[in-house]
Coordinates of C-alpha atoms and ligand atoms in Angstrom, one line a residue:
M170 CA 4.1 54.1 26.8
K171 CA 4.0 56.3 23.6
T172 CA 4.3 54.4 20.4
A173 CA 6.0 55.2 17.1
A174 CA 5.9 53.6 13.6
V175 CA 8.9 53.9 11.3
I176 CA 8.4 53.2 7.6
G177 CA 11.5 51.6 6.2
A178 CA 14.7 50.2 7.8
G179 CA 17.2 52.3 5.7
I180 CA 20.0 53.8 7.7
A181 CA 18.0 56.8 8.6
G182 CA 15.0 54.7 9.7
I183 CA 17.2 52.6 11.9
A184 CA 18.9 55.7 13.4
A185 CA 15.5 57.3 14.0
S186 CA 14.2 54.1 15.7
I187 CA 17.2 54.1 18.1
R188 CA 16.7 57.8 18.9
L189 CA 13.0 57.3 19.6
A190 CA 13.6 54.3 21.8
T191 CA 16.1 56.3 23.9
K192 CA 13.3 58.9 24.3
G193 CA 11.1 56.2 25.8
Y194 CA 9.0 55.3 22.7
A195 CA 7.9 51.8 21.9
V196 CA 9.0 51.6 18.3
D197 CA 7.9 49.4 15.4
V198 CA 9.9 49.5 12.1
Y199 CA 8.0 48.2 9.0
E200 CA 10.4 47.2 6.2
A201 CA 9.2 46.0 2.8
N202 CA 12.3 43.9 2.1
A203 CA 13.3 40.7 3.9
Y204 CA 16.4 42.5 5.2
P205 CA 17.4 45.8 6.8
G206 CA 19.6 48.6 5.4
G207 CA 17.9 49.5 2.1
K208 CA 20.8 50.8 0.0
L209 CA 23.2 49.9 2.8
S210 CA 22.9 46.1 2.4
T211 CA 24.9 43.2 1.0
V212 CA 25.1 41.0 -2.1
E213 CA 26.5 37.5 -2.1
E214 CA 27.4 35.7 -5.3
G215 CA 29.4 32.5 -5.9
G216 CA 31.7 32.8 -2.9
Y217 CA 32.1 36.5 -3.1
R218 CA 30.5 39.2 -0.8
F219 CA 29.9 42.8 -1.9
D220 CA 28.5 45.8 -0.1
A221 CA 25.5 46.6 -2.2
G222 CA 25.6 50.4 -2.3
P223 CA 27.7 52.8 -0.2
S224 CA 31.4 52.1 -0.1
L225 CA 33.0 55.3 1.1
F226 CA 32.6 55.8 4.9
T227 CA 33.1 59.3 6.3
M228 CA 32.2 60.9 9.7
P229 CA 32.1 57.7 11.7
H230 CA 31.5 59.7 14.9
L231 CA 27.9 60.0 13.8
I232 CA 27.5 56.2 14.2
D233 CA 29.4 56.3 17.5
D234 CA 27.0 59.0 18.7
L235 CA 24.1 56.5 18.5
F236 CA 25.8 53.9 20.7
Q237 CA 26.9 56.6 23.2
L238 CA 23.3 58.0 23.2
A239 CA 22.2 54.6 24.3
G240 CA 24.9 54.4 27.0
R241 CA 26.9 51.8 25.1
N242 CA 30.6 51.6 24.2
P243 CA 30.7 51.9 20.4
T244 CA 33.7 49.5 20.0
D245 CA 31.7 46.7 21.6
Y246 CA 29.5 46.8 18.4
F247 CA 31.3 48.5 15.6
E248 CA 34.9 48.8 14.5
Y249 CA 36.5 51.0 11.8
V250 CA 40.0 52.1 10.8
R251 CA 41.2 55.3 9.1
L252 CA 42.6 54.7 5.6
D253 CA 46.1 55.9 4.9
E254 CA 45.2 56.0 1.2
T255 CA 42.0 57.7 0.1
C256 CA 41.8 56.8 -3.6
R257 CA 43.9 55.7 -6.6
Y258 CA 43.3 57.6 -9.8
F259 CA 43.9 56.4 -13.3
W260 CA 43.6 58.2 -16.7
D261 CA 43.6 56.6 -20.2
D262 CA 46.9 58.3 -21.1
G263 CA 48.6 56.2 -18.4
T264 CA 48.8 58.9 -15.7
R265 CA 48.3 57.4 -12.2
L266 CA 48.0 59.4 -9.0
T267 CA 47.4 58.3 -5.4
A268 CA 45.5 60.6 -3.0
W269 CA 47.2 60.0 0.4
A270 CA 45.6 60.7 3.7
D271 CA 48.8 62.4 4.7
L272 CA 48.3 65.7 3.0
E273 CA 52.0 66.6 2.8
R274 CA 52.5 63.4 0.9
F275 CA 49.5 64.0 -1.3
G276 CA 50.9 67.5 -2.0
R277 CA 54.3 66.0 -3.0
E278 CA 52.5 63.4 -5.3
V279 CA 50.5 66.2 -7.0
E280 CA 53.7 68.1 -7.6
A281 CA 55.5 65.1 -8.9
V282 CA 52.8 63.7 -11.2
L283 CA 50.9 66.8 -12.3
D284 CA 53.5 69.5 -11.7
E285 CA 50.8 71.4 -9.7
P286 CA 52.1 73.4 -6.7
A287 CA 51.2 71.6 -3.5
E288 CA 50.0 74.9 -2.0
H289 CA 47.1 74.9 -4.5
L290 CA 46.0 71.6 -3.0
H291 CA 46.5 72.8 0.6
G292 CA 44.6 76.1 -0.2
H293 CA 41.7 74.2 -1.6
L294 CA 41.4 72.0 1.5
V295 CA 41.7 75.0 3.9
D296 CA 38.9 76.6 1.9
S297 CA 36.9 73.4 2.1
A298 CA 37.3 73.3 5.9
L299 CA 36.2 77.0 6.1
K300 CA 33.1 76.3 4.0
Y301 CA 32.3 73.3 6.2
D302 CA 32.8 75.2 9.4
V303 CA 30.4 78.0 8.3
T304 CA 27.7 75.7 6.9
E305 CA 27.8 72.8 9.3
K306 CA 25.8 74.1 12.2
L307 CA 23.4 76.1 10.0
F308 CA 22.6 73.5 7.3
L309 CA 23.5 70.1 8.6
H310 CA 22.4 70.0 12.3
R311 CA 19.2 72.0 12.1
S312 CA 15.9 72.2 10.3
L313 CA 16.1 75.0 7.7
H314 CA 12.4 75.4 8.1
K315 CA 12.3 76.8 11.7
L316 CA 12.8 80.5 12.4
T317 CA 15.1 79.8 15.3
T318 CA 17.7 78.4 12.8
W319 CA 18.0 81.8 11.2
L320 CA 18.0 84.0 14.3
N321 CA 21.2 82.9 16.1
R322 CA 24.9 83.4 16.2
D323 CA 25.7 80.6 13.7
A324 CA 23.3 82.1 11.2
L325 CA 24.9 85.5 11.6
R326 CA 28.3 84.0 10.9
G327 CA 26.8 82.4 7.8
Y328 CA 25.5 85.7 6.5
L329 CA 28.8 87.4 7.1
N330 CA 30.7 84.6 5.3
L331 CA 28.2 84.3 2.4
P332 CA 30.7 85.5 -0.2
K333 CA 33.2 82.8 0.8
L334 CA 30.7 80.0 0.4
G335 CA 30.9 79.9 -3.4
V336 CA 27.1 80.2 -3.8
F337 CA 27.4 82.3 -7.0
R338 CA 29.9 80.2 -9.1
T339 CA 29.9 76.6 -10.1
M340 CA 32.1 73.9 -8.6
N341 CA 33.9 73.6 -11.9
S342 CA 34.6 77.3 -12.3
A343 CA 35.9 77.5 -8.7
N344 CA 38.2 74.5 -9.3
E345 CA 39.4 75.9 -12.6
R346 CA 40.4 79.1 -10.8
R347 CA 42.2 77.1 -8.1
F348 CA 44.1 74.5 -10.1
R349 CA 46.0 74.8 -13.3
H350 CA 46.2 71.1 -14.2
P351 CA 42.9 69.9 -15.8
K352 CA 43.3 66.5 -14.2
L353 CA 43.3 68.0 -10.7
V354 CA 40.2 70.1 -11.7
Q355 CA 38.6 66.8 -12.8
L356 CA 39.6 65.1 -9.6
F357 CA 38.0 67.8 -7.4
N358 CA 35.0 68.1 -9.7
R359 CA 34.3 64.5 -8.9
Y360 CA 33.1 65.4 -5.5
A361 CA 29.8 66.7 -7.0
T362 CA 28.9 63.1 -7.7
Y363 CA 29.0 62.4 -3.9
N364 CA 25.5 63.7 -3.8
G365 CA 24.6 62.9 -7.4
S366 CA 25.1 66.4 -8.8
N367 CA 26.8 67.9 -11.8
P368 CA 30.0 69.9 -11.2
Y369 CA 29.2 72.1 -14.1
Q370 CA 26.0 73.2 -12.5
T371 CA 26.2 72.7 -8.8
P372 CA 27.4 75.7 -6.7
A373 CA 31.0 75.8 -5.4
T374 CA 29.5 75.5 -1.9
L375 CA 29.7 71.7 -2.4
N376 CA 33.5 72.1 -2.3
I377 CA 32.9 71.4 1.4
I378 CA 32.8 67.7 0.5
P379 CA 36.6 67.1 0.2
H380 CA 36.9 68.4 3.8
L381 CA 35.2 65.3 5.0
E382 CA 37.4 62.9 3.0
Y383 CA 40.8 64.7 3.4
N384 CA 40.7 66.8 6.6
I385 CA 38.5 64.5 8.7
G386 CA 39.4 61.3 6.9
A387 CA 38.1 58.3 4.9
F388 CA 37.4 55.2 7.0
F389 CA 36.8 51.5 6.5
P390 CA 34.4 49.5 8.7
V391 CA 36.5 46.4 9.6
H392 CA 33.6 44.0 8.9
G393 CA 32.4 45.9 5.8
M394 CA 29.9 48.6 5.2
I395 CA 27.1 46.1 6.0
S396 CA 28.4 46.1 9.6
I397 CA 27.0 49.7 9.9
T398 CA 23.5 48.3 9.3
N399 CA 24.0 45.1 11.3
S400 CA 25.5 46.8 14.4
L401 CA 22.8 49.5 14.5
V402 CA 20.0 46.9 14.1
R403 CA 21.5 45.0 17.0
L404 CA 21.6 48.1 19.1
A405 CA 18.0 49.0 18.2
E406 CA 16.8 45.5 19.0
E407 CA 18.5 45.6 22.4
L408 CA 16.6 48.9 23.0
G409 CA 13.3 47.0 22.3
V410 CA 12.7 48.2 18.7
R411 CA 10.7 45.6 16.8
F412 CA 11.6 45.1 13.1
H413 CA 8.8 43.7 10.8
Y414 CA 10.4 42.5 7.6
N415 CA 8.5 41.7 4.4
T416 CA 6.0 44.3 5.6
R417 CA 5.2 47.1 3.1
V418 CA 3.3 50.1 4.4
T419 CA 0.6 50.9 1.9
E420 CA -1.0 53.9 3.6
I421 CA -0.4 56.5 6.3
L422 CA -3.7 56.8 8.2
T423 CA -4.8 60.4 8.9
A424 CA -7.3 62.0 11.3
G425 CA -7.7 65.7 10.7
K426 CA -4.3 67.4 11.3
R427 CA -2.7 64.3 12.8
V428 CA -1.7 60.9 11.5
A429 CA -3.2 58.0 13.4
G430 CA -1.0 55.1 12.3
V431 CA -0.1 53.0 9.2
M432 CA -1.7 50.3 7.2
S433 CA 0.7 47.5 6.2
D434 CA 0.7 44.7 3.7
E435 CA 2.3 41.7 5.4
Q436 CA 3.7 39.1 3.1
R437 CA 3.7 36.0 5.2
A438 CA 5.4 32.9 4.0
K439 CA 2.7 30.3 3.4
S440 CA 2.7 27.4 5.8
D441 CA 2.2 23.9 4.4
D442 CA -1.3 23.4 5.9
E443 CA -2.7 26.6 4.4
P444 CA -4.8 26.4 1.2
P445 CA -2.8 27.3 -1.9
V446 CA -2.9 30.9 -3.1
V447 CA -2.8 31.9 -6.8
S448 CA 0.7 31.6 -8.3
A449 CA 2.6 32.7 -5.3
T450 CA 4.5 31.2 -2.3
H451 CA 3.5 34.3 -0.3
H452 CA 0.2 35.9 0.4
S453 CA -0.8 39.3 1.8
S454 CA -3.0 40.7 4.4
L455 CA -3.7 44.3 5.3
V456 CA -3.1 45.2 8.9
T457 CA -3.8 48.5 10.7
H458 CA -1.3 49.7 13.3
H459 CA -2.2 52.7 15.4
C460 CA 0.5 54.8 17.0
D461 CA 1.3 58.3 18.4
L462 CA 3.7 59.3 15.7
V463 CA 5.0 58.2 12.3
V464 CA 8.4 58.6 10.8
S465 CA 8.7 57.9 7.1
N466 CA 12.1 56.7 5.8
M467 CA 10.5 56.0 2.5
D468 CA 11.5 58.5 -0.3
V469 CA 9.4 61.6 0.3
V470 CA 8.0 61.6 -3.2
S471 CA 6.9 58.0 -2.9
T472 CA 5.6 58.8 0.6
F473 CA 3.3 61.5 -0.7
R474 CA 2.3 59.8 -4.0
K475 CA 1.7 56.3 -2.6
L476 CA 1.0 56.6 1.1
L477 CA -0.7 60.0 1.3
P478 CA -2.4 60.4 -2.1
N479 CA -5.3 62.3 -0.6
A480 CA -3.1 64.8 1.3
R481 CA -2.0 68.1 -0.1
Q482 CA 1.1 67.3 -2.2
P483 CA 4.0 69.8 -1.8
E484 CA 4.4 69.8 -5.6
R485 CA 7.2 72.4 -5.8
I486 CA 9.4 70.2 -3.6
L487 CA 8.3 66.9 -5.0
R488 CA 9.0 68.0 -8.6
Q489 CA 12.6 69.1 -8.1
P490 CA 15.1 67.3 -10.4
K491 CA 16.4 64.2 -8.9
S492 CA 20.1 63.3 -8.2
S493 CA 21.7 60.9 -10.6
S494 CA 21.3 57.2 -10.3
G495 CA 23.9 54.4 -10.7
L496 CA 24.7 51.3 -12.6
I497 CA 26.6 48.7 -10.6
F498 CA 28.3 45.5 -11.7
Y499 CA 29.4 43.2 -8.9
W500 CA 32.1 41.0 -10.4
G501 CA 34.0 38.1 -8.9
I502 CA 37.5 38.4 -10.4
R503 CA 39.8 35.3 -10.5
R504 CA 43.0 37.3 -10.1
K505 CA 44.6 39.9 -7.9
F506 CA 45.8 43.3 -9.0
T507 CA 48.5 44.9 -6.9
E508 CA 48.1 48.3 -8.7
L509 CA 44.5 48.5 -7.3
N510 CA 43.5 49.3 -3.8
L511 CA 40.2 49.8 -1.9
H512 CA 39.0 52.9 -3.8
N513 CA 40.0 53.3 -7.5
I514 CA 38.8 55.7 -10.2
F515 CA 39.3 55.4 -13.9
F516 CA 38.4 58.8 -15.3
S517 CA 36.7 59.5 -18.6
D518 CA 38.6 61.6 -21.1
D519 CA 35.9 64.3 -21.4
Y520 CA 34.2 64.8 -18.0
R521 CA 31.9 67.6 -19.3
A522 CA 30.7 65.3 -22.1
E523 CA 29.9 62.6 -19.5
F524 CA 27.7 65.0 -17.5
D525 CA 26.1 66.2 -20.7
S526 CA 25.1 62.6 -21.5
L527 CA 23.6 62.2 -18.0
S528 CA 21.6 65.4 -18.4
G529 CA 20.3 63.9 -21.7
Q530 CA 19.2 60.8 -19.7
Q531 CA 21.9 58.7 -21.3
L532 CA 25.0 56.9 -20.1
A533 CA 28.3 58.1 -21.5
D534 CA 30.2 55.9 -23.9
D535 CA 33.4 56.7 -22.0
P536 CA 32.2 56.7 -18.5
T537 CA 34.2 57.4 -15.3
I538 CA 34.5 54.1 -13.5
Y539 CA 34.6 53.8 -9.7
L540 CA 36.1 50.4 -8.7
N541 CA 35.8 49.4 -5.1
I542 CA 37.5 46.2 -3.8
T543 CA 36.7 45.5 -0.1
S544 CA 38.7 42.2 -0.3
K545 CA 41.9 44.4 -0.2
H546 CA 41.1 45.1 3.5
K547 CA 38.7 42.2 4.2
P548 CA 40.2 39.2 2.5
D549 CA 37.2 36.9 3.3
D550 CA 35.0 38.9 0.9
A551 CA 36.6 36.9 -2.0
P552 CA 38.0 33.3 -2.5
P553 CA 41.9 33.0 -2.2
G554 CA 43.7 34.6 -5.2
C555 CA 40.5 36.5 -6.2
E556 CA 39.0 40.0 -5.7
N557 CA 35.4 41.3 -5.4
W558 CA 35.0 44.2 -7.8
F559 CA 32.2 46.6 -7.2
I560 CA 32.0 48.8 -10.3
L561 CA 29.8 51.9 -10.2
L562 CA 29.0 54.2 -13.1
N563 CA 27.0 57.4 -12.8
A564 CA 23.7 56.7 -14.5
P565 CA 20.7 58.9 -15.4
N566 CA 17.4 58.4 -13.5
N567 CA 15.0 55.8 -14.5
T568 CA 12.7 57.5 -17.0
G569 CA 11.9 54.3 -18.9
Q570 CA 15.1 53.8 -20.9
D571 CA 15.7 50.4 -22.6
W572 CA 18.0 49.4 -19.7
D573 CA 18.8 45.9 -20.9
T574 CA 20.4 47.4 -24.0
V575 CA 22.0 50.2 -22.0
I576 CA 23.5 47.7 -19.5
A577 CA 24.9 45.5 -22.3
Q578 CA 26.6 48.4 -24.0
A579 CA 27.9 49.8 -20.7
R580 CA 29.4 46.4 -19.8
Q581 CA 31.4 46.4 -23.0
N582 CA 32.6 50.0 -22.4
V583 CA 33.7 49.1 -18.8
I584 CA 35.6 46.0 -20.0
R585 CA 37.3 48.0 -22.7
K586 CA 38.3 50.8 -20.5
L587 CA 39.6 48.7 -17.5
S588 CA 41.4 46.3 -19.9
H589 CA 43.2 49.3 -21.4
G590 CA 44.0 50.9 -18.0
L591 CA 45.3 47.6 -16.5
G592 CA 46.9 46.2 -19.6
V593 CA 45.1 42.9 -19.4
D594 CA 41.9 41.5 -20.9
I595 CA 39.4 41.7 -18.0
E596 CA 36.5 39.8 -19.6
P597 CA 37.8 36.2 -19.1
L598 CA 38.6 37.0 -15.5
I599 CA 34.9 37.7 -14.6
E600 CA 33.8 34.6 -12.7
T601 CA 30.5 35.8 -11.2
E602 CA 28.3 38.7 -12.0
A603 CA 25.3 40.5 -10.5
V604 CA 23.9 43.9 -11.6
L605 CA 22.0 46.7 -9.9
D606 CA 20.5 49.4 -12.1
P607 CA 18.2 52.4 -11.7
R608 CA 15.2 50.2 -12.1
S609 CA 16.2 47.8 -9.4
I610 CA 17.3 50.6 -7.1
E611 CA 13.9 52.1 -7.5
S612 CA 12.0 48.8 -6.9
R613 CA 14.2 47.7 -4.0
T614 CA 14.2 51.0 -2.0
S615 CA 11.3 53.0 -3.4
S616 CA 13.7 55.8 -4.3
W617 CA 11.9 57.9 -6.9
Q618 CA 13.4 57.2 -10.4
G619 CA 16.2 55.3 -8.7
A620 CA 17.9 58.5 -7.5
L621 CA 20.8 57.7 -5.2
Y622 CA 20.6 60.9 -3.1
G623 CA 17.0 62.3 -3.4
N624 CA 17.0 65.7 -5.1
S625 CA 20.0 66.9 -7.0
S626 CA 21.9 69.9 -5.7
N627 CA 22.3 71.4 -9.2
N628 CA 21.1 74.9 -8.2
R629 CA 22.0 77.2 -5.4
F630 CA 18.5 77.0 -3.8
A631 CA 18.6 73.2 -3.7
A632 CA 19.1 73.0 0.1
F633 CA 15.9 75.0 0.6
L634 CA 14.0 72.8 -1.8
R635 CA 14.4 69.6 0.1
H636 CA 11.4 68.5 2.2
P637 CA 11.7 69.4 5.9
N638 CA 12.0 66.7 8.5
F639 CA 8.5 67.4 9.7
S640 CA 5.2 67.8 8.0
H641 CA 3.4 71.1 7.7
Q642 CA 0.0 69.3 7.4
F643 CA 0.2 66.5 10.1
K644 CA 1.6 67.4 13.5
N645 CA 3.0 64.0 14.3
L646 CA 4.5 63.0 11.0
Y647 CA 8.2 63.2 10.4
F648 CA 10.6 62.5 7.5
V649 CA 14.1 61.1 7.5
G650 CA 16.5 59.7 4.9
G651 CA 18.4 60.8 1.8
S652 CA 15.4 62.4 0.0
V653 CA 14.8 65.0 2.7
H654 CA 16.8 67.7 4.6
P655 CA 19.8 67.7 4.9
G656 CA 20.3 65.3 1.9
G657 CA 21.7 61.9 0.8
G658 CA 24.7 59.9 1.9
I659 CA 25.1 58.1 5.2
P660 CA 26.3 61.0 7.3
L661 CA 23.4 63.3 6.2
C662 CA 20.9 60.5 6.6
L663 CA 22.0 60.0 10.2
L664 CA 21.7 63.8 10.8
S665 CA 18.2 63.7 9.3
A666 CA 17.2 61.2 12.0
K667 CA 18.8 63.5 14.7
I668 CA 17.0 66.6 13.5
A669 CA 13.6 64.9 13.1
T670 CA 13.6 63.1 16.5
E671 CA 14.9 66.2 18.3
M672 CA 11.7 67.9 17.1
V673 CA 9.5 65.2 18.6
Ligands
FAD196 C1 25.3 52.4 -5.5 C2 25.3 53.4 -4.4 C3 26.4 54.0 -3.9 C4 26.4 54.8 -2.8 N1 27.6 55.3 -2.3 C5 27.6 56.0 -1.1 C6 28.9 56.2 -0.5 O1 29.9 55.7 -0.9 N2 28.8 56.8 0.7 C7 27.6 57.3 1.3 O2 27.7 57.9 2.4 N3 26.5 57.1 0.6 C8 26.4 56.5 -0.5 N4 25.3 56.2 -1.2 C9 24.0 56.8 -0.7 C10 23.5 56.1 0.6 O3 23.5 54.7 0.4 C11 22.1 56.6 0.9 O4 22.1 58.0 0.9 C12 21.5 56.0 2.2 O5 21.9 54.7 2.4 C13 20.0 56.2 2.1 O6 19.5 55.8 3.3 P1 18.0 56.0 3.6 O7 17.8 56.0 5.1 O8 17.5 57.2 2.9 O9 17.1 54.8 3.1 P2 17.2 53.7 1.9 O10 18.5 53.1 1.9 O11 16.7 54.4 0.6 O12 16.2 52.7 2.4 C14 14.8 53.0 2.5 C15 14.2 51.7 3.1 O13 12.8 51.9 3.2 C16 12.1 50.8 2.8 N5 10.8 51.2 2.3 C17 10.5 52.1 1.4 N6 9.1 52.2 1.2 C18 8.6 51.4 2.2 C19 7.2 51.1 2.5 N7 6.2 51.7 1.9 N8 7.0 50.2 3.5 C20 8.1 49.6 4.1 N9 9.4 49.8 3.8 C21 9.6 50.7 2.8 C22 12.9 50.3 1.6 O14 12.6 48.9 1.3 C23 14.3 50.5 2.1 O15 14.8 49.4 2.9 C24 25.2 55.3 -2.2 C25 24.0 54.7 -2.7 C26 24.0 53.8 -3.7 C27 22.7 53.1 -4.2

């Protein structure tokens, strides 16, 4: 039986392990943490449960595909529902707007609240669907680094529709042309942050993102985002995949133009009868694992710098600017707020200034706040009468800032803004607190500089400057996850696993 080693049990690593197992490989997944999922994991604090990272779930069929590939019925493992409300938006001047899944209703809301003709909204979403349709097969389902991708009917369609893709203007300028109300421009500019980019720099091609949320839909996994990880790990284990936790890969072993396996550092819990080791309850041992192919789900920059330091480094790709990071507060709140729902946004007054701050490696004083409350749909995530607040701010990459000071200041800014928006002092309602910041994102997942989505998409060539899903140097080395083609976010990570394993 052929053997494969997967480095990392992030969503793409798990998906790759399932796909390889269905191809007949014996698969071992080595995971540095004690738990699977990487960014897609869970946090528990004082009776509250939070999804640690991703909260917006789109394109659920990509998860279903994995169960179907393995001959299973997806609903035996994983359940989700379509949301009838996509997001609630709040501005400091008291304006409130709900984005409904029913687009006619959303159109009426936009007309009533912002006096913006509904046809502007509908036109934008039709255009978004067109962009998606043209780019999907070309950019999302194939390697951009194989000639066959560029010599077929889908590519021809792409060339013919190039002017419609918005490659030559920014997202903001396209949205300013489309909408007359600045608040609607801001609302649709926000989609740049779905892959950690800046709407004033990223090309309007990224206006494909609203298509996912509005035309295909936003969904909620009935047992929380963590059930994506848990159900896929269960499937993988049933297919014979072996997960090795607390096992960090320290080196990819090479032999000429091939990789021969991985070296791992296994942190074993010390048993009582073993002699004490210096200042630790764990100790390490280096172990070599030989295999026929290796898939790295570790960030590609970290893979080259740390696991392949003697290989040729693809500098141009590795040095691309990274997507933004995030600062997350997990707050247990001892009250319920009927004006809030699952997804809520409290916009900054000056969106451009916010992105200028991020470009200057700083957090804005008036940040846009994303507030996610899963207990609205999954009441057991919070004690009775309480809510689990997941608060995400766009944050710069970790370049050595004084994060403790930055976090303390940001906390005050968030409390001030939410207290103003909700008309009640929030601070005394915070019962429990945990924090995730660019430093801890980097240390917990090996994401370079704590970037949430690998490289940024702030220039029109970004898609071509992500690392391919295969290695040019080593025939049997593959790459999956948010730092490589086609990019970050759960759907694209799942597609990276599909593209990589189809090349095997
Ligand atoms: C706060 C936040 C909010 C987000 N919101 C959304 C959202 O709403 N919707 C969405 O679709 N996406 C969202 N994302 C992005 C999404 O979470 C990621 O794109 C995706 O989960 C990344 O998956 P991955 O497969 O690249 O692996 P990661 O999650 O980065 O995991 C990599 C894994 O590899 C392990 N690893 C690394 N190096 C080694 C090594 N040497 N040896 C062993 N193991 C190793 C790590 O421990 C980790 O478990 C968000 C991310 C964050 C952090």
